[in-house]
Short mmCIF file of C-alpha atoms in Angstrom, two decimals:
data_model
loop_
_atom_site.label_atom_id
_atom_site.label_comp_id
_atom_site.label_asym_id
_atom_site.label_seq_id
_atom_site.Cartn_x
_atom_site.Cartn_y
_atom_site.Cartn_z
CA UNK A 180 12.20 34.40 24.86
CA UNK A 181 13.09 37.52 22.79
CA UNK A 182 14.62 37.91 19.31
CA UNK A 183 16.61 40.75 20.27
CA UNK A 184 20.51 40.17 19.77
CA UNK A 185 21.06 43.27 22.10
CA UNK A 186 19.37 41.47 25.23
CA UNK A 187 20.58 38.06 24.33
CA UNK A 188 24.04 37.62 22.52
CA UNK A 189 22.82 33.97 21.60
CA UNK A 190 19.57 35.05 19.87
CA UNK A 191 19.25 34.61 16.12
CA UNK A 192 20.21 37.69 13.96
CA UNK A 193 18.15 36.77 11.01
CA UNK A 194 15.80 39.64 9.69
CA UNK A 195 12.25 39.19 8.37
CA UNK A 196 11.96 36.69 5.50
CA UNK A 197 12.69 38.59 2.45
CA UNK A 198 10.18 36.26 0.47
CA UNK A 199 7.23 37.22 2.44
CA UNK A 200 8.39 39.62 5.49
CA UNK A 201 7.56 43.11 4.06
CA UNK A 202 5.10 43.67 7.16
CA UNK A 203 7.64 42.26 9.75
CA UNK A 204 10.40 44.24 11.27
CA UNK A 205 12.29 41.44 12.82
CA UNK A 206 13.04 37.60 12.12
CA UNK A 207 11.24 34.82 13.91
CA UNK A 208 12.46 33.30 17.19
CA UNK A 209 14.73 30.47 16.62
CA UNK A 210 11.96 28.09 18.19
CA UNK A 211 9.44 29.50 15.85
CA UNK A 212 11.93 28.95 12.90
CA UNK A 213 12.12 25.26 14.17
CA UNK A 214 8.67 24.74 14.23
CA UNK A 215 7.56 26.72 11.21
CA UNK A 216 10.29 25.47 8.73
CA UNK A 217 9.28 22.40 6.58
CA UNK A 218 12.43 22.24 4.18
CA UNK A 219 13.88 19.37 6.19
CA UNK A 220 11.18 17.06 4.85
CA UNK A 221 9.40 18.81 2.06
CA UNK A 222 12.64 18.85 -0.16
CA UNK A 223 11.17 15.66 -1.32
CA UNK A 224 8.71 17.65 -3.41
CA UNK A 225 11.53 19.48 -5.42
CA UNK A 226 10.79 17.83 -8.68
CA UNK A 227 7.10 18.33 -8.39
CA UNK A 228 7.45 21.77 -7.45
CA UNK A 229 9.90 22.55 -10.36
CA UNK A 230 7.42 20.82 -12.74
CA UNK A 231 4.67 22.89 -11.45
CA UNK A 232 6.48 26.03 -11.55
CA UNK A 233 7.48 25.30 -15.18
CA UNK A 234 3.92 24.77 -16.29
CA UNK A 235 2.82 27.84 -14.53
CA UNK A 236 5.47 30.03 -16.27
CA UNK A 237 4.59 28.55 -19.64
CA UNK A 238 1.00 29.32 -19.01
CA UNK A 239 1.57 32.89 -17.94
CA UNK A 240 3.74 33.49 -21.04
CA UNK A 241 0.92 31.96 -23.35
CA UNK A 242 -1.67 34.39 -21.70
CA UNK A 243 0.74 37.31 -22.11
CA UNK A 244 1.04 37.79 -18.30
CA UNK A 245 4.92 37.07 -18.68
CA UNK A 246 7.06 38.10 -21.56
CA UNK A 247 8.57 35.07 -23.59
CA UNK A 248 11.98 36.35 -22.65
CA UNK A 249 11.12 36.19 -18.86
CA UNK A 250 9.39 32.75 -19.29
CA UNK A 251 12.53 31.48 -21.12
CA UNK A 252 14.80 32.65 -18.30
CA UNK A 253 12.54 30.95 -15.73
CA UNK A 254 12.39 27.70 -17.58
CA UNK A 255 16.09 27.61 -17.90
CA UNK A 256 16.67 28.76 -14.27
CA UNK A 257 14.50 26.17 -13.05
CA UNK A 258 16.28 23.33 -14.92
CA UNK A 259 19.47 24.60 -13.44
CA UNK A 260 17.84 24.43 -10.12
CA UNK A 261 16.59 20.84 -10.56
CA UNK A 262 20.02 19.78 -11.82
CA UNK A 263 21.51 21.15 -8.63
CA UNK A 264 19.09 19.50 -6.40
CA UNK A 265 19.69 16.00 -8.29
CA UNK A 266 23.37 16.38 -8.00
CA UNK A 267 23.10 17.00 -4.23
CA UNK A 268 24.66 20.52 -4.78
CA UNK A 269 21.70 22.61 -3.90
CA UNK A 270 22.05 24.89 -0.85
CA UNK A 271 18.85 24.38 1.13
CA UNK A 272 18.27 27.13 3.70
CA UNK A 273 16.06 26.76 6.69
CA UNK A 274 15.49 30.40 7.14
CA UNK A 275 13.55 30.11 3.79
CA UNK A 276 11.15 27.63 5.21
CA UNK A 277 10.01 25.37 2.54
CA UNK A 278 10.85 24.09 -0.86
CA UNK A 279 8.82 26.70 -2.54
CA UNK A 280 10.75 29.65 -1.33
CA UNK A 281 13.98 27.80 -1.37
CA UNK A 282 13.69 27.12 -5.21
CA UNK A 283 12.30 30.69 -5.86
CA UNK A 284 15.18 32.31 -4.00
CA UNK A 285 17.92 30.19 -5.71
CA UNK A 286 16.10 30.93 -9.14
CA UNK A 287 16.43 34.69 -8.38
CA UNK A 288 20.19 34.25 -7.63
CA UNK A 289 20.51 32.65 -11.02
CA UNK A 290 18.25 34.66 -13.17
CA UNK A 291 17.72 37.85 -11.16
CA UNK A 292 14.53 39.99 -11.52
CA UNK A 293 12.47 37.67 -13.68
CA UNK A 294 12.28 35.22 -10.81
CA UNK A 295 10.20 37.46 -8.96
CA UNK A 296 7.52 37.36 -11.61
CA UNK A 297 7.06 33.55 -11.42
CA UNK A 298 4.58 33.76 -8.39
CA UNK A 299 2.13 35.84 -10.37
CA UNK A 300 -1.44 34.43 -10.03
CA UNK A 301 -0.54 31.74 -7.57
CA UNK A 302 0.15 31.33 -3.92
CA UNK A 303 2.01 28.84 -1.65
CA UNK A 304 -1.36 27.28 -0.79
CA UNK A 305 -2.26 26.16 -4.47
CA UNK A 306 1.43 25.59 -5.02
CA UNK A 307 2.05 23.11 -2.21
CA UNK A 308 -1.35 21.54 -2.99
CA UNK A 309 -0.27 20.80 -6.59
CA UNK A 310 3.17 19.51 -5.51
CA UNK A 311 1.85 17.06 -3.02
CA UNK A 312 -0.89 16.06 -5.10
CA UNK A 313 1.66 15.13 -7.79
CA UNK A 314 3.85 13.20 -5.38
CA UNK A 315 0.97 11.25 -4.06
CA UNK A 316 -0.04 10.52 -7.48
CA UNK A 317 3.46 9.29 -8.26
CA UNK A 318 3.32 6.99 -5.16
CA UNK A 319 -0.05 5.66 -6.52
CA UNK A 320 1.79 4.66 -9.76
CA UNK A 321 4.58 3.02 -7.71
CA UNK A 322 2.08 1.08 -5.62
CA UNK A 323 0.35 -0.34 -8.52
CA UNK A 324 3.46 -1.23 -10.18
CA UNK A 325 4.68 -3.08 -6.79
CA UNK A 326 1.46 -4.77 -6.37
CA UNK A 327 1.53 -6.28 -10.00
CA UNK A 328 4.98 -7.62 -9.44
CA UNK A 329 3.74 -9.11 -6.08
CA UNK A 330 0.59 -10.64 -7.80
CA UNK A 331 2.96 -12.17 -10.40
CA UNK A 332 4.95 -13.77 -7.57
CA UNK A 333 1.93 -15.45 -6.08
CA UNK A 334 0.78 -16.61 -9.44
CA UNK A 335 4.00 -18.40 -10.00
CA UNK A 336 3.65 -20.12 -6.76
CA UNK A 337 -0.05 -20.90 -7.33
CA UNK A 338 0.95 -22.43 -10.87
CA UNK A 339 3.71 -24.46 -9.44
CA UNK A 340 1.32 -26.04 -6.86
CA UNK A 341 -1.86 -25.93 -8.39
CA UNK A 342 -2.73 -29.52 -7.34
CA UNK A 343 -0.76 -29.95 -4.28
CA UNK A 344 -2.98 -30.49 -1.31
CA UNK A 345 -2.62 -28.62 2.16
CA UNK A 346 -4.86 -28.01 4.92
CA UNK A 347 -7.47 -25.28 4.76
CA UNK A 348 -8.14 -23.55 8.13
CA UNK A 349 -10.69 -21.88 10.09
CA UNK A 350 -9.82 -20.69 13.65
CA UNK A 351 -6.40 -22.05 12.75
CA UNK A 352 -7.80 -25.43 13.17
CA UNK A 353 -7.76 -27.87 10.22
CA UNK A 354 -11.03 -27.44 8.32
CA UNK A 355 -11.00 -28.92 4.88
CA UNK A 356 -8.27 -29.77 2.39
CA UNK A 357 -7.46 -27.30 -0.33
CA UNK A 358 -4.68 -26.78 -2.82
CA UNK A 359 -1.44 -24.74 -2.41
CA UNK A 360 -2.46 -22.99 -5.85
CA UNK A 361 -5.65 -22.06 -4.30
CA UNK A 362 -4.15 -20.59 -1.06
CA UNK A 363 -1.88 -18.33 -3.33
CA UNK A 364 -4.53 -17.22 -5.39
CA UNK A 365 -6.37 -15.90 -2.32
CA UNK A 366 -3.59 -13.33 -1.89
CA UNK A 367 -3.83 -12.54 -5.57
CA UNK A 368 -7.49 -11.42 -5.04
CA UNK A 369 -6.50 -9.57 -2.00
CA UNK A 370 -3.72 -7.52 -3.59
CA UNK A 371 -5.83 -7.09 -6.70
CA UNK A 372 -8.31 -5.22 -4.82
CA UNK A 373 -5.53 -3.01 -3.32
CA UNK A 374 -4.49 -2.53 -6.86
CA UNK A 375 -7.86 -1.39 -8.17
CA UNK A 376 -8.19 0.94 -5.01
CA UNK A 377 -5.03 2.69 -5.84
CA UNK A 378 -6.23 3.12 -9.33
CA UNK A 379 -9.50 4.58 -8.14
CA UNK A 380 -7.83 6.72 -5.75
CA UNK A 381 -5.59 7.94 -8.53
CA UNK A 382 -8.56 8.88 -10.78
CA UNK A 383 -10.07 11.00 -7.98
CA UNK A 384 -6.94 12.98 -7.29
CA UNK A 385 -5.95 13.65 -10.62
CA UNK A 386 -7.59 17.20 -10.61
CA UNK A 387 -5.14 20.19 -10.56
CA UNK A 388 -5.37 22.90 -7.85
CA UNK A 389 -2.88 25.04 -9.34
CA UNK A 390 -4.33 28.37 -10.00
CA UNK A 391 -6.79 28.51 -7.10
CA UNK A 392 -4.16 30.93 -5.48
CA UNK A 393 -4.44 31.82 -1.70
CA UNK A 394 -8.14 30.68 -1.62
CA UNK A 395 -10.51 32.71 -3.93
CA UNK A 396 -8.71 32.32 -7.41
CA UNK A 397 -7.05 35.31 -9.00
CA UNK A 398 -7.80 38.27 -11.07
CA UNK A 399 -5.08 37.55 -13.66
CA UNK A 400 -6.32 35.88 -16.90
CA UNK A 401 -4.76 32.61 -16.12
CA UNK A 402 -5.65 29.30 -18.07
CA UNK A 403 -6.03 26.57 -15.41
CA UNK A 404 -7.05 24.10 -18.06
CA UNK A 405 -3.63 24.63 -19.74
CA UNK A 406 -1.51 24.04 -16.38
CA UNK A 407 -3.75 20.97 -15.63
CA UNK A 408 -3.17 19.40 -18.91
CA UNK A 409 0.63 20.27 -18.87
CA UNK A 410 0.92 18.37 -15.46
CA UNK A 411 -1.01 15.36 -16.56
CA UNK A 412 -4.21 16.12 -14.85
CA UNK A 413 -7.65 15.26 -16.24
CA UNK A 414 -9.05 18.67 -15.26
CA UNK A 415 -8.42 21.71 -12.81
CA UNK A 416 -10.27 21.49 -9.47
CA UNK A 417 -13.76 23.27 -9.63
CA UNK A 418 -13.60 25.35 -6.37
CA UNK A 419 -10.67 27.34 -5.10
CA UNK A 420 -11.60 27.07 -1.57
CA UNK A 421 -11.61 23.23 -1.43
CA UNK A 422 -8.53 23.31 -3.92
CA UNK A 423 -6.31 24.59 -1.19
CA UNK A 424 -7.78 22.85 1.75
CA UNK A 425 -8.35 19.45 0.33
CA UNK A 426 -6.13 16.59 1.62
CA UNK A 427 -8.64 13.76 0.87
CA UNK A 428 -6.11 12.46 -1.88
CA UNK A 429 -3.38 11.96 0.84
CA UNK A 430 -6.07 10.53 3.23
CA UNK A 431 -7.22 8.19 0.63
CA UNK A 432 -3.78 7.13 -0.21
CA UNK A 433 -2.96 6.33 3.39
CA UNK A 434 -6.27 4.55 3.73
CA UNK A 435 -5.85 2.23 0.79
CA UNK A 436 -2.22 1.97 1.90
CA UNK A 437 -3.33 0.62 5.23
CA UNK A 438 -5.67 -1.95 3.96
CA UNK A 439 -2.79 -3.09 1.63
CA UNK A 440 -0.39 -3.38 4.62
CA UNK A 441 -2.96 -5.16 6.32
CA UNK A 442 -2.85 -7.91 3.56
CA UNK A 443 0.86 -7.90 3.76
CA UNK A 444 0.84 -8.45 7.43
CA UNK A 445 -1.68 -11.28 7.23
CA UNK A 446 0.62 -13.38 4.68
CA UNK A 447 3.68 -12.20 6.78
CA UNK A 448 1.88 -13.87 9.83
CA UNK A 449 1.38 -16.97 7.71
CA UNK A 450 5.02 -17.12 6.75
CA UNK A 451 6.05 -16.80 10.14
CA UNK A 452 3.84 -19.67 11.28
CA UNK A 453 4.37 -21.93 8.20
CA UNK A 454 8.16 -21.64 8.52
CA UNK A 455 8.14 -22.86 12.20
CA UNK A 456 9.51 -26.34 13.24
CA UNK A 457 5.80 -27.02 14.43
CA UNK A 458 4.43 -26.47 10.93
CA UNK A 459 7.28 -26.67 8.28
CA UNK A 460 5.16 -25.84 5.29
CA UNK A 461 7.66 -23.69 3.77
CA UNK A 462 11.34 -22.94 3.67
CA UNK A 463 12.38 -19.25 3.55
CA UNK A 464 15.66 -18.54 1.59
CA UNK A 465 18.71 -17.18 3.63
CA UNK A 466 18.05 -13.70 1.67
CA UNK A 467 14.88 -12.96 4.00
CA UNK A 468 16.07 -14.83 7.25
CA UNK A 469 18.63 -14.02 10.11
CA UNK A 470 20.32 -16.00 12.67
CA UNK A 471 20.55 -15.83 16.49
CA UNK A 472 23.63 -14.46 18.25
CA UNK A 473 23.47 -17.42 20.84
CA UNK A 474 21.33 -20.21 19.37
CA UNK A 475 23.10 -21.60 16.30
CA UNK A 476 20.33 -23.64 15.09
CA UNK A 477 18.05 -20.64 14.83
CA UNK A 478 16.69 -19.29 11.25
CA UNK A 479 14.37 -16.42 12.13
CA UNK A 480 11.84 -14.98 9.60
CA UNK A 481 12.65 -11.50 10.53
CA UNK A 482 11.92 -9.91 7.29
CA UNK A 483 8.11 -11.26 7.53
CA UNK A 484 8.07 -10.17 11.17
CA UNK A 485 9.09 -6.66 10.14
CA UNK A 486 6.63 -6.48 7.37
CA UNK A 487 3.99 -7.60 9.86
CA UNK A 488 4.79 -4.64 11.90
CA UNK A 489 4.65 -2.04 9.06
CA UNK A 490 0.86 -1.86 9.31
CA UNK A 491 1.06 -0.03 12.72
CA UNK A 492 3.24 2.56 11.13
CA UNK A 493 1.10 3.07 8.07
CA UNK A 494 -2.09 3.15 10.09
CA UNK A 495 -0.64 5.35 12.54
CA UNK A 496 0.13 7.68 9.87
CA UNK A 497 -3.57 7.33 8.63
CA UNK A 498 -4.85 8.20 11.97
CA UNK A 499 -2.50 11.24 12.49
CA UNK A 500 -3.55 12.89 9.27
CA UNK A 501 -7.29 12.35 10.08
CA UNK A 502 -6.71 13.98 13.44
CA UNK A 503 -4.77 16.87 11.75
CA UNK A 504 -7.74 17.40 9.33
CA UNK A 505 -10.70 16.77 11.49
CA UNK A 506 -11.22 20.26 12.98
CA UNK A 507 -9.77 22.54 10.18
CA UNK A 508 -12.37 25.26 9.11
CA UNK A 509 -11.75 26.48 5.39
CA UNK A 510 -9.46 27.12 3.94
CA UNK A 511 -5.83 26.67 4.55
CA UNK A 512 -4.23 26.29 8.10
CA UNK A 513 -0.67 25.76 9.05
CA UNK A 514 -1.67 22.53 10.77
CA UNK A 515 -1.73 21.24 7.18
CA UNK A 516 2.11 21.22 7.07
CA UNK A 517 1.79 18.13 9.11
CA UNK A 518 0.26 16.29 6.35
CA UNK A 519 3.67 15.31 4.69
CA UNK A 520 6.08 13.70 7.07
CA UNK A 521 3.55 10.78 7.85
CA UNK A 522 2.57 10.41 4.33
CA UNK A 523 6.12 10.12 3.28
CA UNK A 524 7.01 7.76 5.91
CA UNK A 525 3.90 5.53 4.96
CA UNK A 526 4.75 5.51 1.33
CA UNK A 527 8.31 4.58 2.12
CA UNK A 528 7.14 1.75 4.32
CA UNK A 529 4.59 0.43 1.86
CA UNK A 530 7.03 0.44 -1.11
CA UNK A 531 9.67 -1.40 1.06
CA UNK A 532 7.13 -3.74 2.22
CA UNK A 533 5.75 -4.68 -1.41
CA UNK A 534 9.27 -5.12 -2.57
CA UNK A 535 10.30 -7.45 0.21
CA UNK A 536 7.30 -9.44 0.18
CA UNK A 537 7.61 -9.95 -3.48
CA UNK A 538 11.08 -11.07 -2.91
CA UNK A 539 10.08 -13.65 -0.13
CA UNK A 540 7.19 -15.08 -2.15
CA UNK A 541 9.49 -15.58 -5.21
CA UNK A 542 12.21 -17.35 -3.04
CA UNK A 543 10.15 -19.34 -0.66
CA UNK A 544 9.89 -23.11 -1.24
CA UNK A 545 6.69 -24.94 -0.33
CA UNK A 546 7.52 -28.41 1.38
CA UNK A 547 5.00 -30.45 -0.45
CA UNK A 548 5.23 -33.68 1.46
CA UNK A 549 4.67 -31.68 4.78
CA UNK A 550 1.59 -29.90 3.25
CA UNK A 551 0.07 -33.09 2.12
CA UNK A 552 0.60 -34.81 5.40
CA UNK A 553 -0.93 -32.23 7.22
CA UNK A 554 -3.88 -31.94 4.90
CA UNK A 555 -4.82 -35.53 5.84
CA UNK A 556 -4.81 -34.81 9.48
CA UNK A 557 -7.46 -33.44 11.83
CA UNK A 558 -10.46 -35.18 10.25
CA UNK A 559 -10.20 -32.75 7.10
CA UNK A 560 -12.62 -34.90 4.97
CA UNK A 561 -15.45 -34.95 7.62
CA UNK A 562 -17.46 -32.29 5.33
CA UNK A 563 -16.90 -34.53 2.31
CA UNK A 564 -18.19 -37.63 4.36
CA UNK A 565 -21.46 -35.42 5.43
CA UNK A 566 -21.85 -34.40 1.65
CA UNK A 567 -21.64 -38.08 0.53
CA UNK A 568 -24.35 -39.10 3.26
CA UNK A 569 -26.78 -36.17 1.63
CA UNK A 570 -25.84 -36.94 -2.13
CA UNK A 571 -25.85 -40.77 -1.99
CA UNK A 572 -28.12 -41.76 0.87
CA UNK A 573 -30.39 -38.79 0.72
CA UNK A 574 -30.03 -37.52 4.45
CA UNK A 575 -30.97 -34.18 5.36
CA UNK A 576 -27.81 -32.29 5.82
CA UNK A 577 -28.28 -31.96 9.53
CA UNK A 578 -28.65 -35.60 10.05
CA UNK A 579 -25.64 -36.32 7.88
CA UNK A 580 -23.69 -33.79 10.17
CA UNK A 581 -24.81 -35.79 13.18
CA UNK A 582 -23.69 -39.13 11.78
CA UNK A 583 -20.39 -37.65 10.72
CA UNK A 584 -19.80 -36.04 14.18
CA UNK A 585 -20.34 -39.44 15.66
CA UNK A 586 -17.87 -41.11 13.28
CA UNK A 587 -15.15 -38.31 13.98
CA UNK A 588 -15.78 -39.06 17.76
CA UNK A 589 -15.26 -42.53 17.24
CA UNK A 590 -12.25 -42.17 15.12
CA UNK A 591 -10.70 -39.77 17.57
CA UNK A 592 -11.42 -42.21 20.53
CA UNK A 593 -9.56 -44.98 18.52
CA UNK A 594 -6.69 -42.47 17.87
CA UNK A 595 -7.09 -42.94 13.98
CA UNK A 596 -8.41 -40.75 11.05
CA UNK A 597 -11.82 -41.03 9.27
CA UNK A 598 -10.31 -43.04 6.25
CA UNK A 599 -8.67 -45.61 8.78
CA UNK A 600 -12.25 -46.62 10.18
CA UNK A 601 -13.54 -49.77 8.78
CA UNK A 602 -16.77 -50.14 6.95
CA UNK A 603 -18.21 -52.06 9.80
CA UNK A 604 -17.50 -49.39 12.18
CA UNK A 605 -19.10 -46.78 10.03
CA UNK A 606 -22.08 -49.20 9.40
CA UNK A 607 -22.48 -49.29 13.12
CA UNK A 608 -23.43 -45.64 12.97
CA UNK A 609 -25.68 -45.73 9.72
CA UNK A 610 -26.25 -49.00 8.11
CA UNK A 611 -26.74 -47.50 4.62
CA UNK A 612 -22.91 -46.54 4.29
CA UNK A 613 -21.29 -48.47 1.51
CA UNK A 614 -17.80 -49.22 0.62
CA UNK A 615 -17.50 -46.33 -2.02
CA UNK A 616 -17.52 -43.81 0.76
CA UNK A 617 -13.85 -44.36 1.33
CA UNK A 618 -13.62 -42.67 -2.37
CA UNK A 619 -14.32 -39.37 -0.87
CA UNK A 620 -12.21 -39.69 2.14
CA UNK A 621 -8.97 -39.00 0.39
CA UNK A 622 -7.61 -35.34 0.29
CA UNK A 623 -6.77 -35.45 -3.46
CA UNK A 624 -10.49 -36.65 -4.21
CA UNK A 625 -11.63 -34.16 -1.73
CA UNK A 626 -9.96 -31.11 -3.43
CA UNK A 627 -10.76 -32.51 -7.00
CA UNK A 628 -14.45 -32.52 -6.02
CA UNK A 629 -14.75 -28.70 -5.20
CA UNK A 630 -15.42 -27.79 -8.85
CA UNK A 631 -17.68 -24.88 -8.07
CA UNK A 632 -16.48 -21.63 -9.48
CA UNK A 633 -13.88 -20.21 -7.39
CA UNK A 634 -13.36 -23.56 -5.58
CA UNK A 635 -10.16 -25.40 -4.71
CA UNK A 636 -10.15 -28.05 -7.44
CA UNK A 637 -7.03 -27.96 -9.43
CA UNK A 638 -8.84 -27.41 -12.72
CA UNK A 639 -10.45 -24.41 -11.11
CA UNK A 640 -7.18 -23.11 -9.78
CA UNK A 641 -5.62 -23.32 -13.24
CA UNK A 642 -8.58 -21.61 -14.82
CA UNK A 643 -8.13 -18.57 -12.40
CA UNK A 644 -4.40 -18.69 -12.90
CA UNK A 645 -4.88 -18.15 -16.71
CA UNK A 646 -7.38 -15.52 -16.08
CA UNK A 647 -5.08 -13.43 -13.94
CA UNK A 648 -2.11 -14.08 -15.96
CA UNK A 649 -3.93 -12.65 -19.10
CA UNK A 650 -5.28 -9.73 -16.80
CA UNK A 651 -1.50 -8.87 -15.87
CA UNK A 652 -0.10 -8.96 -19.29
#
């Protein structure tokens, strides 16, 4: 395929890109233009690009590299460009490839020659690095805020049901009674770790690559500390090669997002199970469910199911960027243009997921009677019986485990639960068992006894709720 309009009337007639094309006599092929251009997605970096350019221009003026008059024209022109973009009136042009050259070209139309001085002492390599880093940093802040809202929703559920009993599960089989509040707090802990990871990631990415230029720095007497401070960074990056080729900040954001999305997916799965007719542990509001086109009785937990699937999308973005970066020698390669779309999509999916889960948790109703009934089933107090045998009769735990297992088999054969066995039946297995054993076989007594730190006892649950409410003030 050629780019000559003489041999092919349908070929593009664009000339070499005026922003970088001095060496080129002809414009790119239409397919080359399509694969090369990123303006279709990197326009999302517009606010960050303009913020970086304003900081750069102010620094150039302070260093005497730009005149104050040119710097003021650039500042005002960039504000005009930003207002056009925010109003949806900006003329994005594919032939200008990316957000950086679109902004600069429009700036030149507005203020003329001074616009050409803005790029002094920088390159698109460090420009995109700072834009993208600023954008990802903003997403970390949004995720932290979203996680705090979600944690508060779980805390409200925990506080409402601090002493409601429910079954605790291992292998999705009834294990021991726990409290609703304790189960809700488990997710507070999970999402708190996600929050801390986003905070840590933000700290690590808060270094400014602007001024690294193409890869080797610049001979102009720029002040990188000034631009770093102006953009809210802790410091400038320390190596120009690493500055323009690093995408660890995006990889870390995606990795943390994947862990967070996995936690969202785990609770979404619980909501799907719990809201089923077979469990009936929770009732989801009409806001977060849908009906069936053919079965009028259906109330489907579609929001939870969609949230459950978001991990695949976010984890896919993580793997995609790792794959892009794994074989790149220093420094910048055009492959790195593929860093943005998946990061944008993953961030959108995560923020939507956090908001949706916060809404579902806030609206769901725990069906307390059903939870209590289920908590008492499946021999859930068997461990309490074994512990009683150890504590009261001095049996080695393995012997107590064997006695309890024998009693469970006896109850199961009779079609009853452990508390329904008679004292005589229990004493037929071990004659030392006394009547006060029945005190530990009720589910409320079971959960109240779990007073170890972090246990399910209502007093422990309320203490953890108070701790988290104070931490999230």
